[in-house]
CSV table of C-alpha atoms in Angstrom, one decimal:
chain,number,residue,atom,x,y,z
A,30,UNK,CA,-0.2,-0.1,0.1
A,31,UNK,CA,1.1,3.7,-1.2
A,32,UNK,CA,0.4,5.6,3.0
A,33,UNK,CA,0.5,9.2,2.1
A,34,UNK,CA,0.6,12.0,4.1
A,35,UNK,CA,-0.8,15.7,3.4
A,36,UNK,CA,-0.5,17.3,6.8
A,37,UNK,CA,1.6,18.5,9.4
A,38,UNK,CA,0.0,17.3,12.4
A,39,UNK,CA,-1.4,13.9,13.3
A,40,UNK,CA,-2.5,11.9,16.7
A,41,UNK,CA,0.6,10.5,18.4
A,42,UNK,CA,-0.9,7.4,18.2
A,43,UNK,CA,-2.5,7.2,15.5
A,44,UNK,CA,0.3,7.8,13.1
A,45,UNK,CA,2.4,5.3,15.2
A,46,UNK,CA,-0.2,2.9,14.8
A,47,UNK,CA,-0.4,3.1,10.9
A,48,UNK,CA,3.7,2.4,10.8
A,49,UNK,CA,3.4,-0.5,13.3
A,50,UNK,CA,0.7,-2.2,10.3
A,51,UNK,CA,3.3,-1.8,7.1
A,52,UNK,CA,6.3,-3.6,5.3
A,53,UNK,CA,9.1,-3.6,3.9
A,54,UNK,CA,6.4,-3.8,0.2
A,55,UNK,CA,4.8,-0.4,2.2
A,56,UNK,CA,5.9,3.0,0.7
A,57,UNK,CA,5.0,6.8,2.7
A,58,UNK,CA,5.6,10.0,0.8
A,59,UNK,CA,4.9,13.0,2.7
A,60,UNK,CA,4.0,15.5,0.8
A,61,UNK,CA,2.1,19.5,0.7
A,62,UNK,CA,2.1,19.8,4.9
A,63,UNK,CA,3.4,16.3,5.8
A,64,UNK,CA,6.8,16.7,4.9
A,65,UNK,CA,7.3,18.6,8.0
A,66,UNK,CA,7.0,15.1,9.2
A,67,UNK,CA,10.3,14.6,7.7
A,68,UNK,CA,11.5,16.4,10.6
A,69,UNK,CA,9.2,16.4,13.6
A,70,UNK,CA,9.2,12.7,13.7
A,71,UNK,CA,12.5,11.5,12.4
A,72,UNK,CA,12.6,9.4,14.6
A,73,UNK,CA,9.8,6.9,14.2
A,74,UNK,CA,10.3,7.1,9.9
A,75,UNK,CA,13.5,6.0,11.3
A,76,UNK,CA,12.3,2.8,12.3
A,77,UNK,CA,9.9,2.2,9.4
A,78,UNK,CA,10.2,-1.3,7.4
A,79,UNK,CA,8.4,1.1,5.0
A,80,UNK,CA,10.5,3.4,2.7
A,81,UNK,CA,9.5,6.9,3.2
A,82,UNK,CA,9.7,9.5,0.6
A,83,UNK,CA,9.7,13.3,0.8
A,84,UNK,CA,8.0,15.8,-2.3
A,85,UNK,CA,11.2,17.6,-2.7
A,86,UNK,CA,9.3,20.6,-5.1
A,87,UNK,CA,6.7,20.9,-1.4
A,88,UNK,CA,10.4,20.4,1.3
A,89,UNK,CA,11.8,22.8,-1.6
A,90,UNK,CA,8.9,25.5,-0.8
A,91,UNK,CA,8.4,25.4,2.8
A,92,UNK,CA,12.6,25.8,3.0
A,93,UNK,CA,13.1,21.9,4.4
A,94,UNK,CA,15.1,20.0,2.1
A,95,UNK,CA,18.8,21.1,4.2
A,96,UNK,CA,17.2,19.8,7.2
A,97,UNK,CA,15.9,16.0,5.6
A,98,UNK,CA,17.3,13.1,4.4
A,99,UNK,CA,18.6,13.2,0.8
A,100,UNK,CA,17.5,9.7,0.3
A,101,UNK,CA,14.6,10.2,1.1
A,102,UNK,CA,13.8,13.3,-1.2
A,103,UNK,CA,11.7,12.0,-5.3
A,104,UNK,CA,10.4,14.4,-7.3
A,105,UNK,CA,7.2,14.4,-8.6
A,106,UNK,CA,8.5,11.8,-11.4
A,107,UNK,CA,9.7,9.6,-9.2
A,108,UNK,CA,6.3,10.4,-7.3
A,109,UNK,CA,4.4,9.0,-10.0
A,110,UNK,CA,5.8,6.0,-11.1
A,111,UNK,CA,5.1,4.6,-7.2
A,112,UNK,CA,1.5,5.7,-8.0
A,113,UNK,CA,1.8,3.1,-10.5
A,114,UNK,CA,4.0,0.9,-9.5
A,115,UNK,CA,2.5,0.6,-5.9
A,116,UNK,CA,-1.2,0.1,-5.2
A,117,UNK,CA,-3.4,0.8,-3.7
A,118,UNK,CA,-3.0,4.8,-1.8
A,119,UNK,CA,-3.9,4.7,0.8
A,120,UNK,CA,-4.3,9.5,1.2
A,121,UNK,CA,-4.1,11.2,4.6
């Protein structure tokens, strides 16, 4: 499943529950204001079994690219590829 997070704030317990059930076959994309989670929840994301991706254009627009793991940054084209490769999508 492709999990997309678009908000900066989620209930801590709810967020942990989502990540508890993710596997290495899933993927997480942080976009829009969700890119702030790469900083706010970096410890939780670092423990994720699912790969983490941050939409680079959204991180740049918010001045966060220098504070985010560069391995996580993806382009819009990469996001389109992910949506084609991983289904279904769960938008949060």
